Every structure is written in structure tokens, then in C-alpha cells.
Amino acid sequence: MYGLVNKAIQDMVCSRFGENIWKEIKQKAEVEADIFISMEGYPDDTTHKLVKAASVVLGLSSSEIMQAFGEFWVQYTAQEGYGEMMDMSGDTLPEFLENLDNLHARVGISFPKLKPPSFECTEMEEDSLSLHYRSTREGLTPMIIGLVKGLGTRFDTEVEITQTQSRDDGAEHDEFFVNYKSN
Ligand code: 1DX
């Protein structure tokens, strides 16, 4: 994944727990890089090792860390150079979710090593939708819950999200039911 992802993990840990905890996590993860370059590609393994090490050092589950990271990602990217792109992608939670594939297509033009996931909304109602998440990657599903909650915060919308289908259980892709109410 692009370094932006690892840099976001670093900034989340440093802002909440400080530089020393981050150093400990990086050491435990056996990640050699001194700094992450946003626009450079890194092995997915680097990200997974960082999450695992953070889980041990902070005493939280990997799933909890990934959820927190998903929430963080929404505000992080909005303030780290991609705010305009986020602004263009919708004014409401459902609109933004429907535009995610377009957003990734746009990023992919400039960054061809992007392996964008796909998000599809079905059964769209006044206050709910089904969200289908398809990815070339495994193990990032808890992050999706955080991402959607982060979008809820961004759009001042109360969100409830529950997973209704899981690749872990043999389904073809992950599916979520999203209930929301804008304030
Ligand atoms: F609900 O399943 C809200 O590296 C959401 O594969 C979900 O393949 C917001 F310059 C610049 C760059 C860089 C901008 F090239 C990414 F570095 C992308 C900014 C999306 C904002 C996807 C990150 C692929 C890296 C799922 C989890 C990954 C999507 C991560 C969240 C808005 C982003 O993001 C999977 C890669 C951006 C960029 C957004 C993602 C890769 C998302 C969301 N994805 C790189």
C-alpha cells in the first residue's frame, strides 16, 4: 500500500500516545524504514506488522486498532492534501459511499500502483443501505467499520453499522448494513 497509509498510522499513534510509544511499536514490528514516503509503495506486510505490534504494545485488539484507524483516516486524508478531493465526493454519507469508486479511480490515475477496493451501495432507503466491500486485500474489514463511522462524524450523521456477510465465513465479499440519521 502507499506510504500514506503507514504515515497515517504513525501520526495517529504519535498524536494519541507520543513518539516513544511509536518507536516501541516500530521496533516490535521490525519495520526498518526511518520514515514513510506517502507516494511510494510499501508491502502490505509492513502495514499488517505495524497493526499487530501496535496491538501488543497498546493492549488493544488488532480489530480495535483498525477501527480506530479507519475513523482517523477520514479526517487525516481530509487535512493531508486530499481535502478538496473529499469535498468533491459528496455532502452526505450515502452520496460519499456511492462516489468512493470514482474517488479511487481519480487517485489511481496519478498513482497507478493503487489497488483500490470497490464499494457498492444497494437497497438504498431514506435511512439505510447495504454496503458491499470488495478488496484484493484481506484483513482490512474492521477498518471499513471505522471508515464509515468516520464519515458519520464528517457529515454530522449518526451511524450504526453491522456486518451481515463475511469473506471469513465463505461469502464472496463482505457486506454491511448501514443505518444512519443526519443531524
Ligand atoms: F469509507 O481494501 C472513506 O495503496 C471510506 O485495499 C473508504 O492501494 C474514505 F498518494 C493518495 C494516495 C497516494 C490518496 F498514492 C491514497 F499515496 C485514497 C485518500 C482514499 C483518501 C485504498 C489506501 C488503496 C491505499 C481499504 C482501506 C484498502 C477507502 C484504505 C480507504 C478515501 C484507501 O478513503 C483495501 C492502496 C489516497 C486516498 C481516500 C486506500 C490503497 C475509503 C476512504 N482505503 C493514496
Short mmCIF file of C-alpha atoms and ligand atoms in Angstrom, two decimals:
data_model
loop_
_atom_site.label_atom_id
_atom_site.label_comp_id
_atom_site.label_asym_id
_atom_site.label_seq_id
_atom_site.Cartn_x
_atom_site.Cartn_y
_atom_site.Cartn_z
CA MET A 1 0.00 0.00 0.00
CA TYR A 2 1.04 3.56 -0.46
CA GLY A 3 3.13 5.03 2.33
CA LEU A 4 0.32 7.45 3.14
CA VAL A 5 -1.38 4.57 4.97
CA ASN A 6 1.63 3.80 7.18
CA LYS A 7 2.24 7.50 7.75
CA ALA A 8 -1.36 7.85 8.91
CA ILE A 9 -0.86 5.01 11.41
CA GLN A 10 2.29 6.73 12.63
CA ASP A 11 0.56 10.09 13.03
CA MET A 12 -2.40 8.51 14.82
CA VAL A 13 -0.16 6.72 17.32
CA CYS A 14 2.12 9.73 17.85
CA SER A 15 -0.74 12.17 18.40
CA ARG A 16 -2.50 9.90 20.93
CA PHE A 17 0.36 8.09 22.67
CA GLY A 18 3.53 10.03 21.82
CA GLU A 19 6.77 9.48 19.93
CA ASN A 20 8.26 6.92 22.32
CA ILE A 21 5.35 4.51 22.05
CA TRP A 22 5.60 4.80 18.27
CA LYS A 23 9.32 3.92 18.39
CA GLU A 24 8.48 0.90 20.50
CA ILE A 25 5.81 -0.21 18.02
CA LYS A 26 8.09 0.21 15.02
CA GLN A 27 10.84 -1.73 16.75
CA LYS A 28 8.50 -4.56 17.70
CA ALA A 29 7.17 -4.66 14.14
CA GLU A 30 10.74 -4.95 12.83
CA VAL A 31 9.99 -2.25 10.30
CA GLU A 32 13.25 -0.80 9.03
CA ALA A 33 12.04 2.37 7.27
CA ASP A 34 13.00 5.56 9.13
CA ILE A 35 10.17 7.49 7.54
CA PHE A 36 7.32 6.62 5.23
CA ILE A 37 7.04 8.41 1.92
CA SER A 38 3.34 8.97 1.16
CA MET A 39 3.54 8.47 -2.57
CA GLU A 40 5.80 5.44 -2.52
CA GLY A 41 4.53 1.83 -2.48
CA TYR A 42 5.22 -0.45 0.51
CA PRO A 43 4.49 -4.15 1.01
CA ASP A 44 1.08 -4.75 2.63
CA ASP A 45 3.01 -6.79 5.19
CA THR A 46 4.52 -3.58 6.60
CA THR A 47 1.07 -2.25 7.45
CA HIS A 48 -0.05 -5.56 8.96
CA LYS A 49 3.12 -5.81 11.07
CA LEU A 50 2.58 -2.27 12.39
CA VAL A 51 -1.03 -3.04 13.37
CA LYS A 52 -0.02 -6.30 15.10
CA ALA A 53 2.81 -4.62 17.01
CA ALA A 54 0.54 -1.72 18.00
CA SER A 55 -1.96 -4.25 19.26
CA VAL A 56 0.66 -5.82 21.57
CA VAL A 57 2.18 -2.54 22.78
CA LEU A 58 -1.16 -0.77 23.36
CA GLY A 59 -3.01 -3.82 24.68
CA LEU A 60 -5.85 -3.43 22.19
CA SER A 61 -7.08 -5.97 19.65
CA SER A 62 -5.98 -5.58 16.04
CA SER A 63 -9.62 -5.11 15.18
CA GLU A 64 -9.95 -2.19 17.64
CA ILE A 65 -6.84 -0.55 16.19
CA MET A 66 -8.04 -0.97 12.62
CA GLN A 67 -11.43 0.53 13.51
CA ALA A 68 -9.80 3.50 15.21
CA PHE A 69 -7.52 3.84 12.21
CA GLY A 70 -10.46 3.86 9.79
CA GLU A 71 -12.06 6.71 11.74
CA PHE A 72 -8.74 8.55 11.81
CA TRP A 73 -8.16 8.09 8.04
CA VAL A 74 -11.22 10.15 7.09
CA GLN A 75 -10.05 13.27 8.92
CA TYR A 76 -6.37 12.61 8.22
CA THR A 77 -6.68 12.48 4.43
CA ALA A 78 -9.01 15.50 4.52
CA GLN A 79 -6.24 17.55 6.12
CA GLU A 80 -3.20 15.96 4.44
CA GLY A 81 -3.68 17.17 0.88
CA TYR A 82 -6.83 15.35 -0.14
CA GLY A 83 -9.42 17.69 1.35
CA GLU A 84 -10.59 19.02 -1.99
CA MET A 85 -11.00 15.51 -3.35
CA MET A 86 -13.00 14.52 -0.27
CA ASP A 87 -15.14 17.67 -0.58
CA MET A 88 -15.95 16.79 -4.18
CA SER A 89 -17.05 13.28 -3.25
CA GLY A 90 -20.31 14.16 -1.61
CA ASP A 91 -22.17 16.16 1.03
CA THR A 92 -23.88 13.23 2.74
CA LEU A 93 -22.85 9.78 3.97
CA PRO A 94 -24.72 7.81 1.28
CA GLU A 95 -23.57 10.14 -1.50
CA PHE A 96 -19.95 9.78 -0.40
CA LEU A 97 -20.18 5.99 -0.25
CA GLU A 98 -21.68 5.94 -3.74
CA ASN A 99 -18.80 8.06 -5.04
CA LEU A 100 -15.95 6.08 -3.45
CA ASP A 101 -15.13 4.08 -6.58
CA ASN A 102 -14.88 7.34 -8.53
CA LEU A 103 -12.61 8.80 -5.86
CA HIS A 104 -10.30 5.79 -6.08
CA ALA A 105 -10.36 5.91 -9.89
CA ARG A 106 -9.21 9.52 -9.70
CA VAL A 107 -6.39 8.71 -7.27
CA GLY A 108 -5.44 5.74 -9.46
CA ILE A 109 -4.79 7.99 -12.45
CA SER A 110 -1.94 9.71 -10.61
CA PHE A 111 -0.87 6.66 -8.60
CA PRO A 112 -1.01 3.57 -10.83
CA LYS A 113 0.17 1.20 -8.09
CA LEU A 114 -3.09 1.88 -6.21
CA LYS A 115 -5.11 -1.31 -5.71
CA PRO A 116 -8.46 0.29 -4.97
CA PRO A 117 -11.18 -1.62 -3.19
CA SER A 118 -14.72 -1.37 -4.52
CA PHE A 119 -17.72 -0.15 -2.56
CA GLU A 120 -21.25 -0.72 -3.81
CA CYS A 121 -24.47 0.53 -2.23
CA THR A 122 -27.69 -1.43 -2.69
CA GLU A 123 -31.13 -1.38 -1.09
CA MET A 124 -30.82 2.36 -0.57
CA GLU A 125 -33.59 3.73 1.63
CA GLU A 126 -34.23 7.04 3.36
CA ASP A 127 -32.20 5.97 6.41
CA SER A 128 -30.32 2.79 5.50
CA LEU A 129 -28.36 0.96 2.83
CA SER A 130 -26.41 -2.22 2.22
CA LEU A 131 -22.71 -1.65 1.63
CA HIS A 132 -20.74 -4.21 -0.36
CA TYR A 133 -16.97 -4.11 0.10
CA ARG A 134 -14.72 -5.93 -2.35
CA SER A 135 -10.97 -5.82 -1.99
CA THR A 136 -7.91 -7.55 -3.38
CA ARG A 137 -6.62 -7.46 0.21
CA GLU A 138 -7.52 -9.50 3.25
CA GLY A 139 -7.74 -8.49 6.88
CA LEU A 140 -8.86 -4.88 6.47
CA THR A 141 -12.56 -5.38 7.14
CA PRO A 142 -12.55 -3.88 10.67
CA MET A 143 -11.11 -0.72 9.13
CA ILE A 144 -14.23 -0.37 6.97
CA ILE A 145 -16.42 -0.08 10.07
CA GLY A 146 -14.16 2.73 11.31
CA LEU A 147 -14.17 4.43 7.91
CA VAL A 148 -17.97 4.54 7.81
CA LYS A 149 -18.11 5.85 11.40
CA GLY A 150 -15.52 8.46 10.42
CA LEU A 151 -17.77 9.53 7.54
CA GLY A 152 -20.63 9.75 10.04
CA THR A 153 -18.59 12.24 12.07
CA ARG A 154 -17.60 14.13 8.92
CA PHE A 155 -21.24 14.56 7.85
CA ASP A 156 -22.69 15.00 11.36
CA THR A 157 -24.66 11.83 10.87
CA GLU A 158 -25.42 9.15 13.46
CA VAL A 159 -24.35 5.77 12.10
CA GLU A 160 -24.96 2.17 13.07
CA ILE A 161 -23.05 -0.38 11.05
CA THR A 162 -23.23 -4.15 11.32
CA GLN A 163 -21.53 -6.78 9.20
CA THR A 164 -24.08 -9.03 7.51
CA GLN A 165 -21.76 -11.17 5.37
CA SER A 166 -18.12 -12.09 5.76
CA ARG A 167 -15.46 -13.46 3.45
CA ASP A 168 -14.06 -15.14 6.57
CA ASP A 169 -17.24 -17.24 6.62
CA GLY A 170 -17.01 -18.13 2.95
CA ALA A 171 -19.08 -15.32 1.45
CA GLU A 172 -17.90 -13.91 -1.88
CA HIS A 173 -17.42 -10.46 -0.35
CA ASP A 174 -18.01 -8.54 2.88
CA GLU A 175 -21.36 -6.85 3.31
CA PHE A 176 -22.59 -4.34 5.89
CA PHE A 177 -25.94 -2.93 6.85
CA VAL A 178 -25.67 0.80 7.49
CA ASN A 179 -28.35 2.70 9.37
CA TYR A 180 -27.97 6.46 9.54
CA LYS A 181 -29.67 9.66 10.60
CA SER A 182 -28.30 13.08 9.68
CA ASN A 183 -28.44 15.80 12.35
F1 1DX B 1 -15.31 4.77 3.52
O1 1DX B 1 -9.30 -2.79 0.83
C1 1DX B 1 -13.91 6.61 3.17
O2 1DX B 1 -2.33 1.82 -1.67
C2 1DX B 1 -14.16 5.25 3.07
O3 1DX B 1 -7.47 -2.42 -0.33
C3 1DX B 1 -13.23 4.38 2.48
O4 1DX B 1 -3.72 0.51 -2.78
C4 1DX B 1 -12.71 7.11 2.68
F2 1DX B 1 -0.77 9.48 -2.91
C5 1DX B 1 -3.34 9.41 -2.13
C6 1DX B 1 -2.55 8.25 -2.16
C7 1DX B 1 -1.13 8.29 -2.62
C8 1DX B 1 -4.64 9.39 -1.68
F3 1DX B 1 -0.96 7.50 -3.64
C9 1DX B 1 -4.45 7.03 -1.29
F4 1DX B 1 -0.30 7.91 -1.67
C10 1DX B 1 -7.39 7.09 -1.01
C11 1DX B 1 -7.07 9.22 0.05
C12 1DX B 1 -8.70 7.05 -0.50
C13 1DX B 1 -8.35 9.16 0.59
C14 1DX B 1 -7.03 2.26 -0.81
C15 1DX B 1 -5.48 3.47 0.54
C16 1DX B 1 -5.95 1.67 -1.50
C17 1DX B 1 -4.41 2.89 -0.14
C18 1DX B 1 -9.12 -0.21 2.09
C19 1DX B 1 -8.72 0.82 3.13
C20 1DX B 1 -7.96 -0.82 1.38
C21 1DX B 1 -11.01 3.97 1.39
C22 1DX B 1 -7.99 2.03 2.62
C23 1DX B 1 -9.88 3.58 2.36
C24 1DX B 1 -10.53 7.99 0.89
C25 1DX B 1 -7.89 3.81 0.94
O5 1DX B 1 -10.61 6.73 1.61
C26 1DX B 1 -8.27 -2.09 0.58
C27 1DX B 1 -3.51 1.40 -1.91
C28 1DX B 1 -5.23 8.20 -1.26
C29 1DX B 1 -6.58 8.17 -0.74
C30 1DX B 1 -9.19 8.08 0.31
C31 1DX B 1 -6.79 3.17 0.21
C32 1DX B 1 -4.66 1.99 -1.17
C33 1DX B 1 -12.03 4.89 1.98
C34 1DX B 1 -11.79 6.26 2.08
N1 1DX B 1 -8.77 2.86 1.68
C35 1DX B 1 -3.11 7.06 -1.73
#
